PDB file of C-alpha atoms and ligand atoms in Angstrom:
ATOM      1  CA  MET A  21      18.594 -23.222  -4.788  1.00 91.00           C
ATOM      2  CA  ARG A  22      20.836 -20.998  -2.684  1.00 96.00           C
ATOM      3  CA  ASN A  23      20.300 -19.158   0.589  1.00 97.00           C
ATOM      4  CA  LEU A  24      21.577 -15.707   1.459  1.00 98.00           C
ATOM      5  CA  TYR A  25      22.231 -15.638   5.205  1.00 98.00           C
ATOM      6  CA  ASN A  26      25.154 -13.186   5.253  1.00 98.00           C
ATOM      7  CA  LEU A  27      27.956 -12.022   2.969  1.00 98.00           C
ATOM      8  CA  LYS A  28      30.705 -13.851   4.904  1.00 97.00           C
ATOM      9  CA  SER A  29      29.500 -17.095   3.331  1.00 96.00           C
ATOM     10  CA  LEU A  30      29.699 -15.711  -0.238  1.00 97.00           C
ATOM     11  CA  SER A  31      32.861 -15.622  -2.326  1.00 97.00           C
ATOM     12  CA  LEU A  32      34.023 -12.304  -3.765  1.00 98.00           C
ATOM     13  CA  ASP A  33      33.240 -13.708  -7.218  1.00 98.00           C
ATOM     14  CA  ASP A  34      29.619 -14.302  -6.196  1.00 97.00           C
ATOM     15  CA  ILE A  35      29.336 -10.834  -4.644  1.00 98.00           C
ATOM     16  CA  LEU A  36      30.805  -9.117  -7.694  1.00 98.00           C
ATOM     17  CA  SER A  37      28.543 -11.082 -10.013  1.00 98.00           C
ATOM     18  CA  ILE A  38      25.445 -10.080  -7.987  1.00 98.00           C
ATOM     19  CA  LEU A  39      26.568  -6.434  -8.239  1.00 98.00           C
ATOM     20  CA  LYS A  40      27.117  -6.796 -11.995  1.00 98.00           C
ATOM     21  CA  ARG A  41      23.671  -8.310 -12.434  1.00 98.00           C
ATOM     22  CA  ALA A  42      22.113  -5.532 -10.328  1.00 98.00           C
ATOM     23  CA  SER A  43      23.728  -2.967 -12.643  1.00 98.00           C
ATOM     24  CA  GLU A  44      22.349  -4.842 -15.641  1.00 98.00           C
ATOM     25  CA  PHE A  45      18.858  -4.719 -14.135  1.00 98.00           C
ATOM     26  CA  LYS A  46      19.309  -0.999 -13.511  1.00 98.00           C
ATOM     27  CA  ALA A  47      20.290  -0.586 -17.169  1.00 98.00           C
ATOM     28  CA  GLY A  48      17.072  -2.296 -18.283  1.00 98.00           C
ATOM     29  CA  ALA A  49      17.796  -6.050 -18.338  1.00 98.00           C
ATOM     30  CA  VAL A  50      14.725  -8.175 -17.700  1.00 98.00           C
ATOM     31  CA  ALA A  51      14.084 -11.626 -16.273  1.00 97.00           C
ATOM     32  CA  ASP A  52      10.821 -13.525 -16.067  1.00 97.00           C
ATOM     33  CA  PHE A  53      10.093 -15.554 -12.953  1.00 98.00           C
ATOM     34  CA  SER A  54       6.333 -15.755 -13.498  1.00 97.00           C
ATOM     35  CA  GLY A  55       4.828 -18.543 -11.450  1.00 97.00           C
ATOM     36  CA  LYS A  56       7.233 -18.001  -8.546  1.00 98.00           C
ATOM     37  CA  ILE A  57       5.665 -16.866  -5.280  1.00 98.00           C
ATOM     38  CA  ILE A  58       7.787 -15.197  -2.597  1.00 98.00           C
ATOM     39  CA  ALA A  59       6.759 -14.727   1.046  1.00 98.00           C
ATOM     40  CA  ASN A  60       8.133 -11.607   2.718  1.00 98.00           C
ATOM     41  CA  LEU A  61       8.120 -12.390   6.428  1.00 98.00           C
ATOM     42  CA  PHE A  62       9.063  -9.280   8.359  1.00 98.00           C
ATOM     43  CA  PHE A  63       8.889  -9.880  12.099  1.00 97.00           C
ATOM     44  CA  GLU A  64      10.488  -6.438  12.657  1.00 95.00           C
ATOM     45  CA  PRO A  65       9.360  -3.135  11.110  1.00 94.00           C
ATOM     46  CA  SER A  66      10.757  -2.161   7.711  1.00 96.00           C
ATOM     47  CA  THR A  67       9.996   0.381   5.017  1.00 97.00           C
ATOM     48  CA  ARG A  68      12.889   0.094   2.552  1.00 98.00           C
ATOM     49  CA  THR A  69      13.876  -3.561   2.701  1.00 98.00           C
ATOM     50  CA  GLN A  70      10.390  -5.041   2.630  1.00 98.00           C
ATOM     51  CA  ASN A  71       9.004  -2.718  -0.028  1.00 98.00           C
ATOM     52  CA  SER A  72      12.033  -2.845  -2.271  1.00 98.00           C
ATOM     53  CA  PHE A  73      11.866  -6.647  -2.128  1.00 98.00           C
ATOM     54  CA  ILE A  74       8.196  -6.365  -3.139  1.00 98.00           C
ATOM     55  CA  MET A  75       9.155  -4.001  -5.976  1.00 98.00           C
ATOM     56  CA  ALA A  76      11.950  -6.365  -7.078  1.00 98.00           C
ATOM     57  CA  GLU A  77       9.552  -9.323  -7.030  1.00 98.00           C
ATOM     58  CA  LYS A  78       7.025  -7.444  -9.160  1.00 98.00           C
ATOM     59  CA  LYS A  79       9.703  -6.416 -11.675  1.00 98.00           C
ATOM     60  CA  LEU A  80      10.703 -10.100 -11.956  1.00 98.00           C
ATOM     61  CA  HIS A  81       7.018 -11.037 -12.562  1.00 98.00           C
ATOM     62  CA  MET A  82       6.865 -12.938  -9.291  1.00 98.00           C
ATOM     63  CA  GLN A  83       3.908 -12.864  -6.936  1.00 98.00           C
ATOM     64  CA  ASP A  84       4.381 -11.757  -3.341  1.00 98.00           C
ATOM     65  CA  ILE A  85       2.755 -12.634  -0.037  1.00 98.00           C
ATOM     66  CA  ASN A  86       3.408 -10.291   2.865  1.00 98.00           C
ATOM     67  CA  LEU A  87       2.959 -11.464   6.430  1.00 97.00           C
ATOM     68  CA  ASN A  88       1.342  -8.989   8.787  1.00 96.00           C
ATOM     69  CA  PRO A  89       2.601 -10.227  12.181  1.00 95.00           C
ATOM     70  CA  VAL A  90      -0.078  -8.256  14.044  1.00 95.00           C
ATOM     71  CA  VAL A  91      -2.944 -10.284  12.562  1.00 95.00           C
ATOM     72  CA  SER A  92      -1.093 -13.593  12.228  1.00 96.00           C
ATOM     73  CA  SER A  93      -1.043 -16.627  14.513  1.00 96.00           C
ATOM     74  CA  LEU A  94       2.161 -15.245  16.052  1.00 96.00           C
ATOM     75  CA  GLN A  95      -0.381 -13.497  18.283  1.00 97.00           C
ATOM     76  CA  LYS A  96      -1.522 -16.953  19.465  1.00 97.00           C
ATOM     77  CA  GLY A  97       2.026 -17.888  20.376  1.00 97.00           C
ATOM     78  CA  GLU A  98       3.123 -19.573  17.146  1.00 97.00           C
ATOM     79  CA  SER A  99       6.905 -19.456  16.820  1.00 98.00           C
ATOM     80  CA  LEU A 100       8.950 -17.864  14.049  1.00 98.00           C
ATOM     81  CA  TYR A 101      10.146 -21.362  13.120  1.00 98.00           C
ATOM     82  CA  ASP A 102       6.621 -22.745  12.691  1.00 98.00           C
ATOM     83  CA  THR A 103       5.475 -19.618  10.862  1.00 98.00           C
ATOM     84  CA  VAL A 104       8.246 -19.964   8.292  1.00 98.00           C
ATOM     85  CA  LYS A 105       7.687 -23.726   7.944  1.00 98.00           C
ATOM     86  CA  THR A 106       3.999 -22.962   7.315  1.00 98.00           C
ATOM     87  CA  PHE A 107       4.821 -20.732   4.350  1.00 98.00           C
ATOM     88  CA  ALA A 108       7.084 -23.434   2.940  1.00 98.00           C
ATOM     89  CA  ALA A 109       4.298 -25.991   3.438  1.00 98.00           C
ATOM     90  CA  ILE A 110       1.704 -23.910   1.594  1.00 98.00           C
ATOM     91  CA  GLY A 111       4.012 -23.777  -1.390  1.00 98.00           C
ATOM     92  CA  VAL A 112       5.946 -20.523  -1.620  1.00 98.00           C
ATOM     93  CA  ASP A 113       9.155 -20.667  -3.660  1.00 98.00           C
ATOM     94  CA  ALA A 114      11.336 -18.575  -1.318  1.00 98.00           C
ATOM     95  CA  VAL A 115      11.138 -16.617   1.923  1.00 98.00           C
ATOM     96  CA  VAL A 116      12.613 -13.227   2.759  1.00 98.00           C
ATOM     97  CA  ILE A 117      12.882 -12.854   6.525  1.00 98.00           C
ATOM     98  CA  ARG A 118      13.701 -10.049   8.934  1.00 98.00           C
ATOM     99  CA  ALA A 119      13.825 -10.935  12.624  1.00 98.00           C
ATOM    100  CA  THR A 120      15.110  -9.549  15.893  1.00 95.00           C
ATOM    101  CA  GLU A 121      17.205 -12.565  16.893  1.00 96.00           C
ATOM    102  CA  ASN A 122      20.821 -12.661  15.649  1.00 97.00           C
ATOM    103  CA  GLU A 123      21.437 -15.626  13.317  1.00 98.00           C
ATOM    104  CA  TYR A 124      17.772 -16.738  13.502  1.00 98.00           C
ATOM    105  CA  TYR A 125      18.438 -18.411  10.136  1.00 98.00           C
ATOM    106  CA  LYS A 126      20.615 -21.116  11.702  1.00 98.00           C
ATOM    107  CA  GLN A 127      17.509 -22.972  12.926  1.00 98.00           C
ATOM    108  CA  PHE A 128      16.516 -23.515   9.281  1.00 98.00           C
ATOM    109  CA  GLU A 129      19.755 -25.147   8.119  1.00 95.00           C
ATOM    110  CA  ASN A 130      18.730 -28.427   6.445  1.00 93.00           C
ATOM    111  CA  LYS A 131      15.099 -27.761   7.447  1.00 96.00           C
ATOM    112  CA  LEU A 132      13.885 -25.742   4.447  1.00 97.00           C
ATOM    113  CA  GLN A 133      13.787 -26.919   0.852  1.00 96.00           C
ATOM    114  CA  ILE A 134      13.347 -23.353  -0.470  1.00 98.00           C
ATOM    115  CA  PRO A 135      15.778 -20.397  -0.422  1.00 98.00           C
ATOM    116  CA  LEU A 136      15.907 -18.196   2.665  1.00 98.00           C
ATOM    117  CA  ILE A 137      17.030 -14.615   2.075  1.00 98.00           C
ATOM    118  CA  ASN A 138      18.026 -12.692   5.182  1.00 98.00           C
ATOM    119  CA  GLY A 139      16.452  -9.218   5.281  1.00 98.00           C
ATOM    120  CA  GLY A 140      18.255  -8.395   8.536  1.00 98.00           C
ATOM    121  CA  ASP A 141      18.891 -10.345  11.757  1.00 98.00           C
ATOM    122  CA  GLY A 142      19.042  -8.329  14.978  1.00 94.00           C
ATOM    123  CA  SER A 143      22.447  -6.683  15.280  1.00 92.00           C
ATOM    124  CA  GLY A 144      23.941  -9.490  13.178  1.00 96.00           C
ATOM    125  CA  ASP A 145      23.864  -8.941   9.421  1.00 98.00           C
ATOM    126  CA  HIS A 146      22.021  -7.067   6.688  1.00 98.00           C
ATOM    127  CA  PRO A 147      23.440  -8.568   3.498  1.00 98.00           C
ATOM    128  CA  THR A 148      21.168  -6.896   0.929  1.00 98.00           C
ATOM    129  CA  GLN A 149      21.781  -3.475   2.533  1.00 98.00           C
ATOM    130  CA  SER A 150      25.535  -4.000   2.203  1.00 98.00           C
ATOM    131  CA  LEU A 151      25.147  -5.084  -1.409  1.00 98.00           C
ATOM    132  CA  LEU A 152      23.234  -1.919  -2.263  1.00 98.00           C
ATOM    133  CA  ASP A 153      25.841   0.121  -0.398  1.00 98.00           C
ATOM    134  CA  LEU A 154      28.573  -1.548  -2.449  1.00 98.00           C
ATOM    135  CA  MET A 155      26.661  -0.941  -5.673  1.00 98.00           C
ATOM    136  CA  THR A 156      26.405   2.754  -4.804  1.00 98.00           C
ATOM    137  CA  ILE A 157      30.138   2.995  -4.026  1.00 98.00           C
ATOM    138  CA  GLN A 158      31.051   1.109  -7.203  1.00 98.00           C
ATOM    139  CA  GLU A 159      28.873   3.426  -9.305  1.00 98.00           C
ATOM    140  CA  GLU A 160      30.554   6.437  -7.751  1.00 98.00           C
ATOM    141  CA  PHE A 161      34.204   5.418  -7.834  1.00 98.00           C
ATOM    142  CA  GLY A 162      34.397   2.423 -10.197  1.00 98.00           C
ATOM    143  CA  VAL A 163      36.650   0.537  -7.752  1.00 98.00           C
ATOM    144  CA  PHE A 164      36.703  -0.592  -4.125  1.00 98.00           C
ATOM    145  CA  LEU A 165      40.459  -1.087  -3.678  1.00 98.00           C
ATOM    146  CA  GLY A 166      41.975   1.674  -1.560  1.00 98.00           C
ATOM    147  CA  LYS A 167      38.760   3.638  -1.092  1.00 98.00           C
ATOM    148  CA  LYS A 168      38.364   4.963   2.437  1.00 98.00           C
ATOM    149  CA  CYS A 169      35.048   4.640   4.271  1.00 98.00           C
ATOM    150  CA  LEU A 170      34.303   6.111   7.682  1.00 98.00           C
ATOM    151  CA  ILE A 171      31.328   4.499   9.450  1.00 98.00           C
ATOM    152  CA  VAL A 172      30.031   6.690  12.245  1.00 97.00           C
ATOM    153  CA  GLY A 173      27.501   6.257  15.025  1.00 94.00           C
ATOM    154  CA  ASP A 174      25.739   3.436  16.827  1.00 92.00           C
ATOM    155  CA  ILE A 175      28.207   0.750  15.719  1.00 94.00           C
ATOM    156  CA  SER A 176      27.459  -1.765  18.473  1.00 90.00           C
ATOM    157  CA  HIS A 177      23.780  -2.127  17.548  1.00 90.00           C
ATOM    158  CA  SER A 178      24.229  -1.954  13.784  1.00 94.00           C
ATOM    159  CA  ARG A 179      23.889  -5.010  11.563  1.00 96.00           C
ATOM    160  CA  VAL A 180      24.723  -2.717   8.626  1.00 97.00           C
ATOM    161  CA  ALA A 181      28.097  -1.827  10.183  1.00 97.00           C
ATOM    162  CA  ASN A 182      28.846  -5.482  10.950  1.00 96.00           C
ATOM    163  CA  THR A 183      28.247  -6.630   7.402  1.00 98.00           C
ATOM    164  CA  ASN A 184      29.903  -3.636   5.758  1.00 98.00           C
ATOM    165  CA  ILE A 185      33.087  -3.754   7.852  1.00 98.00           C
ATOM    166  CA  GLU A 186      33.744  -7.363   6.856  1.00 98.00           C
ATOM    167  CA  ILE A 187      32.915  -7.114   3.164  1.00 98.00           C
ATOM    168  CA  MET A 188      34.505  -3.699   2.589  1.00 98.00           C
ATOM    169  CA  LYS A 189      37.795  -4.934   4.074  1.00 98.00           C
ATOM    170  CA  ARG A 190      37.590  -8.103   1.963  1.00 98.00           C
ATOM    171  CA  LEU A 191      37.190  -5.910  -1.121  1.00 98.00           C
ATOM    172  CA  GLY A 192      40.330  -3.946  -0.230  1.00 98.00           C
ATOM    173  CA  MET A 193      38.687  -0.818   1.159  1.00 98.00           C
ATOM    174  CA  GLU A 194      40.073   0.990   4.211  1.00 98.00           C
ATOM    175  CA  VAL A 195      37.381   1.092   6.884  1.00 98.00           C
ATOM    176  CA  TYR A 196      37.488   3.538   9.805  1.00 98.00           C
ATOM    177  CA  LEU A 197      34.995   3.699  12.657  1.00 98.00           C
ATOM    178  CA  ALA A 198      33.951   6.541  14.938  1.00 97.00           C
ATOM    179  CA  ALA A 199      31.399   6.241  17.727  1.00 95.00           C
ATOM    180  CA  PRO A 200      30.505   7.505  21.186  1.00 92.00           C
ATOM    181  CA  SER A 201      32.127   5.164  23.727  1.00 91.00           C
ATOM    182  CA  VAL A 202      28.718   3.776  24.701  1.00 89.00           C
ATOM    183  CA  PHE A 203      28.207   2.583  21.108  1.00 90.00           C
ATOM    184  CA  GLN A 204      31.665   1.088  20.595  1.00 93.00           C
ATOM    185  CA  ASN A 205      31.740  -2.628  19.910  1.00 88.00           C
ATOM    186  CA  GLN A 206      35.042  -3.701  21.472  1.00 88.00           C
ATOM    187  CA  ASN A 207      35.880  -5.986  18.519  1.00 90.00           C
ATOM    188  CA  TYR A 208      37.023  -2.913  16.619  1.00 94.00           C
ATOM    189  CA  SER A 209      39.257   0.153  17.078  1.00 96.00           C
ATOM    190  CA  TYR A 210      38.034   3.715  16.667  1.00 97.00           C
ATOM    191  CA  VAL A 211      39.245   7.030  15.271  1.00 97.00           C
ATOM    192  CA  ASP A 212      38.361  10.661  15.905  1.00 96.00           C
ATOM    193  CA  PHE A 213      35.678  11.796  13.413  1.00 94.00           C
ATOM    194  CA  ASP A 214      37.191  15.279  13.015  1.00 96.00           C
ATOM    195  CA  GLU A 215      40.745  14.022  12.504  1.00 97.00           C
ATOM    196  CA  VAL A 216      39.925  11.731   9.584  1.00 97.00           C
ATOM    197  CA  ILE A 217      36.895  13.216   7.837  1.00 97.00           C
ATOM    198  CA  GLY A 218      38.944  15.258   5.361  1.00 98.00           C
ATOM    199  CA  ASP A 219      40.627  12.114   4.034  1.00 98.00           C
ATOM    200  CA  MET A 220      37.540   9.935   3.494  1.00 98.00           C
ATOM    201  CA  ASP A 221      35.857   8.958   0.219  1.00 98.00           C
ATOM    202  CA  VAL A 222      32.684   7.760   1.915  1.00 98.00           C
ATOM    203  CA  VAL A 223      31.157   8.957   5.175  1.00 98.00           C
ATOM    204  CA  MET A 224      28.462   6.511   6.246  1.00 98.00           C
ATOM    205  CA  LEU A 225      26.241   7.613   9.117  1.00 97.00           C
ATOM    206  CA  LEU A 226      24.306   5.182  11.289  1.00 96.00           C
ATOM    207  CA  ARG A 227      21.012   5.794  13.023  1.00 91.00           C
ATOM    208  CA  VAL A 228      20.953   6.006  16.807  1.00 86.00           C
ATOM    209  CA  GLN A 229      18.962   2.799  17.358  1.00 79.00           C
ATOM    210  CA  HIS A 230      17.032   3.745  20.463  1.00 78.00           C
ATOM    211  CA  GLU A 231      14.831   0.649  20.215  1.00 76.00           C
ATOM    212  CA  ARG A 232      17.825  -1.683  20.666  1.00 78.00           C
ATOM    213  CA  HIS A 233      19.324   0.043  23.721  1.00 78.00           C
ATOM    214  CA  ALA A 234      19.081  -1.918  26.951  1.00 77.00           C
ATOM    215  CA  GLU A 235      19.477   1.365  28.841  1.00 80.00           C
ATOM    216  CA  LYS A 236      18.029   4.659  27.642  1.00 80.00           C
ATOM    217  CA  TYR A 237      20.656   6.792  25.891  1.00 76.00           C
ATOM    218  CA  HIS A 238      20.373  10.251  27.423  1.00 77.00           C
ATOM    219  CA  THR A 239      21.362  13.105  25.148  1.00 81.00           C
ATOM    220  CA  THR A 240      19.739  15.720  22.936  1.00 87.00           C
ATOM    221  CA  SER A 241      19.719  15.763  19.151  1.00 89.00           C
ATOM    222  CA  GLU A 242      21.693  19.033  19.161  1.00 90.00           C
ATOM    223  CA  ARG A 243      24.409  17.626  21.434  1.00 90.00           C
ATOM    224  CA  TYR A 244      24.641  14.374  19.471  1.00 91.00           C
ATOM    225  CA  LEU A 245      24.873  16.188  16.117  1.00 93.00           C
ATOM    226  CA  GLN A 246      27.536  18.519  17.432  1.00 92.00           C
ATOM    227  CA  LYS A 247      29.706  15.752  18.944  1.00 90.00           C
ATOM    228  CA  TYR A 248      29.139  12.745  16.687  1.00 91.00           C
ATOM    229  CA  GLY A 249      26.916  13.744  13.764  1.00 95.00           C
ATOM    230  CA  LEU A 250      27.532  15.038  10.266  1.00 97.00           C
ATOM    231  CA  SER A 251      26.933  18.733  10.826  1.00 96.00           C
ATOM    232  CA  LYS A 252      27.261  21.375   8.128  1.00 96.00           C
ATOM    233  CA  GLU A 253      30.688  22.272   9.566  1.00 96.00           C
ATOM    234  CA  ARG A 254      31.948  18.692   9.216  1.00 97.00           C
ATOM    235  CA  ASN A 255      30.381  18.393   5.753  1.00 97.00           C
ATOM    236  CA  ALA A 256      32.491  21.381   4.690  1.00 97.00           C
ATOM    237  CA  LYS A 257      35.651  19.468   5.685  1.00 97.00           C
ATOM    238  CA  MET A 258      34.871  16.528   3.378  1.00 98.00           C
ATOM    239  CA  LYS A 259      36.823  15.971   0.171  1.00 98.00           C
ATOM    240  CA  LYS A 260      35.245  17.533  -2.916  1.00 97.00           C
ATOM    241  CA  ASP A 261      34.306  14.194  -4.487  1.00 98.00           C
ATOM    242  CA  ALA A 262      33.465  12.366  -1.248  1.00 98.00           C
ATOM    243  CA  ILE A 263      29.948  11.045  -0.698  1.00 98.00           C
ATOM    244  CA  ILE A 264      27.547  10.713   2.213  1.00 98.00           C
ATOM    245  CA  MET A 265      25.704   7.452   2.784  1.00 98.00           C
ATOM    246  CA  HIS A 266      23.173   6.255   5.339  1.00 98.00           C
ATOM    247  CA  PRO A 267      21.190   2.999   5.348  1.00 97.00           C
ATOM    248  CA  ALA A 268      18.137   4.896   6.636  1.00 96.00           C
ATOM    249  CA  PRO A 269      15.763   5.461   8.263  1.00 96.00           C
ATOM    250  CA  PHE A 270      17.697   8.532   9.401  1.00 93.00           C
ATOM    251  CA  ASN A 271      17.024  10.826  12.310  1.00 90.00           C
ATOM    252  CA  ARG A 272      17.358  14.259  10.731  1.00 93.00           C
ATOM    253  CA  GLY A 273      19.145  16.569  13.127  1.00 93.00           C
ATOM    254  CA  TRP A 274      20.717  13.697  15.109  1.00 91.00           C
ATOM    255  CA  GLU A 275      23.354  11.752  13.163  1.00 93.00           C
ATOM    256  CA  ILE A 276      23.005  14.041  10.129  1.00 96.00           C
ATOM    257  CA  ASP A 277      21.982  17.638   9.574  1.00 96.00           C
ATOM    258  CA  GLY A 278      18.571  17.448   7.886  1.00 95.00           C
ATOM    259  CA  ASP A 279      19.567  19.583   4.880  1.00 96.00           C
ATOM    260  CA  LEU A 280      22.518  17.309   4.050  1.00 97.00           C
ATOM    261  CA  CYS A 281      20.247  14.316   3.402  1.00 96.00           C
ATOM    262  CA  GLU A 282      19.297  15.835   0.041  1.00 95.00           C
ATOM    263  CA  GLY A 283      22.516  17.800  -0.500  1.00 95.00           C
ATOM    264  CA  GLY A 284      24.986  17.368  -3.355  1.00 97.00           C
ATOM    265  CA  LYS A 285      27.151  14.812  -1.569  1.00 98.00           C
ATOM    266  CA  SER A 286      24.274  12.649  -0.394  1.00 98.00           C
ATOM    267  CA  ARG A 287      23.704   9.300  -2.093  1.00 98.00           C
ATOM    268  CA  ILE A 288      21.067   8.232   0.450  1.00 98.00           C
ATOM    269  CA  PHE A 289      18.144   8.117  -1.974  1.00 98.00           C
ATOM    270  CA  GLU A 290      20.333   6.563  -4.683  1.00 98.00           C
ATOM    271  CA  GLN A 291      21.079   3.788  -2.173  1.00 98.00           C
ATOM    272  CA  MET A 292      17.341   3.171  -1.838  1.00 98.00           C
ATOM    273  CA  SER A 293      16.888   3.036  -5.631  1.00 98.00           C
ATOM    274  CA  ASN A 294      19.795   0.613  -5.941  1.00 98.00           C
ATOM    275  CA  GLY A 295      18.148  -1.575  -3.303  1.00 98.00           C
ATOM    276  CA  VAL A 296      15.511  -2.672  -5.810  1.00 98.00           C
ATOM    277  CA  PHE A 297      18.077  -3.783  -8.421  1.00 98.00           C
ATOM    278  CA  VAL A 298      20.287  -5.522  -5.869  1.00 98.00           C
ATOM    279  CA  ARG A 299      17.263  -7.425  -4.549  1.00 98.00           C
ATOM    280  CA  MET A 300      16.282  -8.448  -8.087  1.00 98.00           C
ATOM    281  CA  ALA A 301      19.802  -9.845  -8.516  1.00 98.00           C
ATOM    282  CA  VAL A 302      19.676 -11.610  -5.140  1.00 98.00           C
ATOM    283  CA  LEU A 303      16.283 -13.208  -5.889  1.00 98.00           C
ATOM    284  CA  GLU A 304      17.614 -14.437  -9.228  1.00 98.00           C
ATOM    285  CA  TYR A 305      20.840 -15.684  -7.581  1.00 98.00           C
ATOM    286  CA  CYS A 306      18.934 -17.642  -4.937  1.00 98.00           C
ATOM    287  CA  LEU A 307      16.227 -19.075  -7.194  1.00 97.00           C
ATOM    288  CA  SER A 308      18.469 -19.944 -10.128  1.00 94.00           C
ATOM    289  CA  GLY A 309      21.511 -21.152  -8.223  1.00 71.00           C
ATOM    290  CA  GLU A 310      23.042 -24.587  -7.937  1.00 58.00           C
TER     291      GLU A 310
HETATM  292  N1   CP B  15      17.842   0.256   5.643  1.00 87.90           N
HETATM  293  C1   CP B  15      16.803  -0.495   6.072  1.00 87.90           C
HETATM  294  O1   CP B  15      16.951  -1.691   6.347  1.00 87.90           O
HETATM  295  O2   CP B  15      15.629   0.160   6.176  1.00 87.90           O
HETATM  296  P1   CP B  15      14.269  -0.486   6.683  1.00 87.90           P
HETATM  297  O3   CP B  15      14.453  -0.834   8.143  1.00 87.90           O
HETATM  298  O4   CP B  15      13.213   0.539   6.463  1.00 87.90           O
HETATM  299  O5   CP B  15      14.035  -1.745   5.889  1.00 87.90           O
END
């Protein structure tokens, strides 16, 4: 068995082979994991990640159990640790977990005999999101080396940015960041959105993550879009073959003009479709691995 905590702990060979397998699944390859039961334990809200894992599990002929935290014994004070251990004890074959705490998975090292797949940890990592982002970029351009990606928005609260910055650089991409000063994580340097947009292959917007802000971020959607968002004017400055990405959920009219979400450059819904195939490949990788 193998865990998937983050992409930092995976070799480039492993990452590229997961992407290859995801493409095979998209092209119609099948695998039969009947008899395997997966518990999807989402302690934080999710639409895409949880439901595309469920879809992936069904396509692999697995059965799924989905925790509803609101009617679980978490309400009686049971911890995340004991909840996860309970699912292992009742016999599931793997757990997919999303939780608010960064690196929550560390408490399970050497404590679980089944694979743990990280569906997002706080502002830490979101490995399956990055894999589906990479799949979408690879489908578009065929290569990673030398491709330029601008990630824009609430960088400091974004697990998607964290994971993508590391893996995109490791794959030889050029990664640029733009953000309002209040959302700048000081580990990185930043560029001016308007100065670089015309040179980018990928413009990846991030949601303003109001729920993670310790202090309320005071602005209006119009002001944010005009200063830091992908407006129609900025879209017009993009290269002809450049693409728009967003992990979603998106705030239409904040970080992206609503019409652009379904415009010709947008790959946002393609990212969501690819999420199913990437998660099929990840489930197979974790359950079949040495
Ligand atoms: N991109 C993403 O993780 O979406 P959800 O929060 O809906 O799972």
